[in-house]
Amino acid sequence: MADEQNALVLYFSWSGNTKRAAQQVQRLSGADIEEIQPVVPYSSDYQAAGKRAEGEKNQAIHPEIRPLTSDLTAYDVIYVGFPTWWYQPPMIIHSLFEQNDFKGKRIIPFVTSASSSVTDSVPVLQQLATAAGAELEQGFTANKPRIIEKYFK
């Protein structure tokens, strides 16, 4: 568990599962919280959203995100939450790292997925964190409230 002083929870959620996990991380950590929002929202239709997301992955498209309202310079620890898609972070997480300054930050990932754990996303996250000058810390799979609670004990 990280020292929660000066912490921020950034999350992307399509179905609401990651949003619920992010809200629990925020409650348990006392961190501030902000949603990562694409400029062009994903369809609420599962098939259409999946087709777009798969196309982004296959073509290495990093969708533009709305500017964050949080000043990242005020934080030492940043929890980054997202659903795992195709055993990796959605491409919008690439956008997050490209469009913001994470230099010197401690990044703690948390993921939601029916079939993947946080370890599936670590190789990509390590590349993103290293390129950004950030330190990737051990994260957790946040599928159930008790698993999230366990991380903070």
mmCIF file of C-alpha atoms in Angstrom:
data_model
loop_
_atom_site.group_PDB
_atom_site.id
_atom_site.type_symbol
_atom_site.label_atom_id
_atom_site.label_comp_id
_atom_site.label_asym_id
_atom_site.label_seq_id
_atom_site.Cartn_x
_atom_site.Cartn_y
_atom_site.Cartn_z
ATOM 1 C CA MET A 1 0.000 0.000 0.000
ATOM 2 C CA ALA A 2 1.213 3.468 -0.846
ATOM 3 C CA ASP A 3 1.466 6.482 1.395
ATOM 4 C CA GLU A 4 -1.762 8.258 0.440
ATOM 5 C CA GLN A 5 -0.496 11.766 1.101
ATOM 6 C CA ASN A 6 -0.982 13.884 -2.019
ATOM 7 C CA ALA A 7 -2.758 11.116 -3.916
ATOM 8 C CA LEU A 8 -5.083 11.247 -6.902
ATOM 9 C CA VAL A 9 -7.291 8.562 -8.425
ATOM 10 C CA LEU A 10 -7.570 8.812 -12.217
ATOM 11 C CA TYR A 11 -9.867 6.310 -13.853
ATOM 12 C CA PHE A 12 -11.467 5.400 -17.149
ATOM 13 C CA SER A 13 -14.703 3.434 -17.008
ATOM 14 C CA TRP A 14 -16.900 2.269 -19.839
ATOM 15 C CA SER A 15 -19.532 0.149 -18.058
ATOM 16 C CA GLY A 16 -19.365 1.657 -14.584
ATOM 17 C CA ASN A 17 -17.386 -1.189 -12.965
ATOM 18 C CA THR A 18 -14.120 0.735 -12.883
ATOM 19 C CA LYS A 19 -15.933 3.864 -11.684
ATOM 20 C CA ARG A 20 -17.282 1.948 -8.673
ATOM 21 C CA ALA A 21 -13.818 0.550 -7.962
ATOM 22 C CA ALA A 22 -12.279 4.033 -8.291
ATOM 23 C CA GLN A 23 -14.797 5.470 -5.857
ATOM 24 C CA GLN A 24 -13.902 2.780 -3.328
ATOM 25 C CA VAL A 25 -10.163 3.423 -3.841
ATOM 26 C CA GLN A 26 -10.857 7.120 -3.273
ATOM 27 C CA ARG A 27 -12.831 6.443 -0.064
ATOM 28 C CA LEU A 28 -10.194 4.096 1.347
ATOM 29 C CA SER A 29 -7.187 6.207 0.370
ATOM 30 C CA GLY A 30 -8.578 9.681 0.982
ATOM 31 C CA ALA A 31 -7.253 10.654 -2.448
ATOM 32 C CA ASP A 32 -8.820 13.133 -4.818
ATOM 33 C CA ILE A 33 -10.560 11.602 -7.833
ATOM 34 C CA GLU A 34 -11.087 12.424 -11.506
ATOM 35 C CA GLU A 35 -12.481 10.544 -14.483
ATOM 36 C CA ILE A 36 -10.464 10.209 -17.692
ATOM 37 C CA GLN A 37 -12.869 11.213 -20.442
ATOM 38 C CA PRO A 38 -12.433 10.726 -24.177
ATOM 39 C CA VAL A 39 -13.242 13.737 -26.350
ATOM 40 C CA VAL A 40 -15.411 11.408 -28.448
ATOM 41 C CA PRO A 41 -17.296 9.176 -25.987
ATOM 42 C CA TYR A 42 -17.487 5.445 -26.527
ATOM 43 C CA SER A 43 -20.872 4.098 -27.561
ATOM 44 C CA SER A 44 -23.023 2.683 -24.783
ATOM 45 C CA ASP A 45 -23.661 -0.267 -27.108
ATOM 46 C CA TYR A 46 -21.306 -3.106 -26.179
ATOM 47 C CA GLN A 47 -20.695 -4.263 -29.746
ATOM 48 C CA ALA A 48 -20.020 -0.761 -31.085
ATOM 49 C CA ALA A 49 -17.746 0.137 -28.166
ATOM 50 C CA GLY A 50 -15.859 -3.125 -28.544
ATOM 51 C CA LYS A 51 -15.387 -2.617 -32.267
ATOM 52 C CA ARG A 52 -14.007 0.886 -31.706
ATOM 53 C CA ALA A 53 -11.722 -0.251 -28.887
ATOM 54 C CA GLU A 54 -10.392 -3.169 -30.906
ATOM 55 C CA GLY A 55 -9.740 -0.877 -33.869
ATOM 56 C CA GLU A 56 -7.839 1.538 -31.605
ATOM 57 C CA LYS A 57 -5.741 -1.336 -30.288
ATOM 58 C CA ASN A 58 -5.046 -2.872 -33.676
ATOM 59 C CA GLN A 59 -4.135 0.450 -35.275
ATOM 60 C CA ALA A 60 -2.349 1.905 -32.195
ATOM 61 C CA ILE A 61 -4.801 4.823 -32.094
ATOM 62 C CA HIS A 62 -4.563 6.854 -28.920
ATOM 63 C CA PRO A 63 -7.899 8.651 -28.598
ATOM 64 C CA GLU A 64 -7.834 12.277 -27.542
ATOM 65 C CA ILE A 65 -8.923 12.878 -23.957
ATOM 66 C CA ARG A 66 -10.439 15.922 -22.313
ATOM 67 C CA PRO A 67 -7.872 17.925 -20.337
ATOM 68 C CA LEU A 68 -7.685 16.934 -16.684
ATOM 69 C CA THR A 69 -8.929 19.491 -14.203
ATOM 70 C CA SER A 70 -6.543 18.197 -11.531
ATOM 71 C CA ASP A 71 -3.093 19.777 -11.315
ATOM 72 C CA LEU A 72 -0.812 16.732 -11.390
ATOM 73 C CA THR A 73 2.063 18.729 -9.894
ATOM 74 C CA ALA A 74 0.145 18.654 -6.593
ATOM 75 C CA TYR A 75 0.310 14.850 -6.335
ATOM 76 C CA ASP A 76 3.012 12.328 -5.517
ATOM 77 C CA VAL A 77 0.909 9.173 -5.904
ATOM 78 C CA ILE A 78 -1.502 8.590 -8.764
ATOM 79 C CA TYR A 79 -3.799 5.583 -8.867
ATOM 80 C CA VAL A 80 -4.684 4.783 -12.474
ATOM 81 C CA GLY A 81 -7.769 2.626 -12.955
ATOM 82 C CA PHE A 82 -9.170 1.080 -16.098
ATOM 83 C CA PRO A 83 -10.863 -2.010 -17.498
ATOM 84 C CA THR A 84 -8.465 -4.487 -19.061
ATOM 85 C CA TRP A 85 -9.252 -4.925 -22.748
ATOM 86 C CA TRP A 86 -7.511 -7.713 -24.683
ATOM 87 C CA TYR A 87 -5.144 -8.327 -21.737
ATOM 88 C CA GLN A 88 -3.861 -4.739 -21.693
ATOM 89 C CA PRO A 89 -4.896 -1.193 -20.847
ATOM 90 C CA PRO A 90 -7.299 0.444 -23.279
ATOM 91 C CA MET A 91 -5.574 2.839 -25.662
ATOM 92 C CA ILE A 92 -7.041 5.794 -23.784
ATOM 93 C CA ILE A 93 -4.488 5.048 -21.034
ATOM 94 C CA HIS A 94 -1.720 5.661 -23.588
ATOM 95 C CA SER A 95 -3.406 9.003 -24.272
ATOM 96 C CA LEU A 96 -3.428 9.815 -20.559
ATOM 97 C CA PHE A 97 0.327 9.350 -20.299
ATOM 98 C CA GLU A 98 1.048 11.186 -23.553
ATOM 99 C CA GLN A 99 -1.111 14.195 -22.758
ATOM 100 C CA ASN A 100 -0.015 14.716 -19.131
ATOM 101 C CA ASP A 101 3.219 15.095 -17.166
ATOM 102 C CA PHE A 102 3.819 12.136 -14.858
ATOM 103 C CA LYS A 103 7.515 12.801 -14.239
ATOM 104 C CA GLY A 104 8.497 11.793 -10.717
ATOM 105 C CA LYS A 105 5.067 10.358 -9.879
ATOM 106 C CA ARG A 106 4.391 7.006 -8.268
ATOM 107 C CA ILE A 107 1.804 5.180 -10.385
ATOM 108 C CA ILE A 108 -0.373 2.496 -8.787
ATOM 109 C CA PRO A 109 -2.600 0.719 -11.301
ATOM 110 C CA PHE A 110 -5.887 -0.955 -10.527
ATOM 111 C CA VAL A 111 -7.916 -2.848 -13.088
ATOM 112 C CA THR A 112 -11.297 -4.416 -13.555
ATOM 113 C CA SER A 113 -11.761 -7.445 -15.784
ATOM 114 C CA ALA A 114 -13.733 -10.630 -16.008
ATOM 115 C CA SER A 115 -10.709 -12.594 -17.218
ATOM 116 C CA SER A 116 -7.481 -10.622 -16.610
ATOM 117 C CA SER A 117 -5.465 -9.514 -13.640
ATOM 118 C CA VAL A 118 -3.368 -6.402 -13.208
ATOM 119 C CA THR A 119 -0.256 -8.400 -14.121
ATOM 120 C CA ASP A 120 -1.502 -8.690 -17.716
ATOM 121 C CA SER A 121 -1.278 -4.905 -18.077
ATOM 122 C CA VAL A 122 2.081 -4.444 -16.345
ATOM 123 C CA PRO A 123 4.313 -4.721 -19.458
ATOM 124 C CA VAL A 124 2.442 -1.903 -21.228
ATOM 125 C CA LEU A 125 2.131 0.152 -18.059
ATOM 126 C CA GLN A 126 5.840 -0.226 -17.357
ATOM 127 C CA GLN A 127 6.637 1.157 -20.806
ATOM 128 C CA LEU A 128 4.245 4.080 -20.323
ATOM 129 C CA ALA A 129 5.555 4.887 -16.846
ATOM 130 C CA THR A 130 9.217 4.623 -17.874
ATOM 131 C CA ALA A 131 8.673 6.869 -20.907
ATOM 132 C CA ALA A 132 6.904 9.378 -18.646
ATOM 133 C CA GLY A 133 9.658 9.376 -15.999
ATOM 134 C CA ALA A 134 7.309 7.823 -13.430
ATOM 135 C CA GLU A 135 7.714 4.843 -11.104
ATOM 136 C CA LEU A 136 5.247 2.003 -11.577
ATOM 137 C CA GLU A 137 4.336 0.354 -8.282
ATOM 138 C CA GLN A 138 2.546 -2.904 -7.693
ATOM 139 C CA GLY A 139 -1.122 -2.517 -8.410
ATOM 140 C CA PHE A 140 -4.143 -4.682 -7.864
ATOM 141 C CA THR A 141 -7.135 -6.220 -9.583
ATOM 142 C CA ALA A 142 -10.197 -4.368 -8.316
ATOM 143 C CA ASN A 143 -13.089 -6.625 -9.262
ATOM 144 C CA LYS A 144 -14.564 -6.944 -5.774
ATOM 145 C CA PRO A 145 -14.819 -4.513 -2.841
ATOM 146 C CA ARG A 146 -13.122 -6.933 -0.437
ATOM 147 C CA ILE A 147 -10.092 -7.229 -2.764
ATOM 148 C CA ILE A 148 -9.757 -3.450 -2.858
ATOM 149 C CA GLU A 149 -10.096 -3.275 0.933
ATOM 150 C CA LYS A 150 -7.382 -5.899 1.321
ATOM 151 C CA TYR A 151 -4.945 -3.696 -0.637
ATOM 152 C CA PHE A 152 -5.441 -0.853 1.849
ATOM 153 C CA LYS A 153 -4.991 -2.955 5.012
#
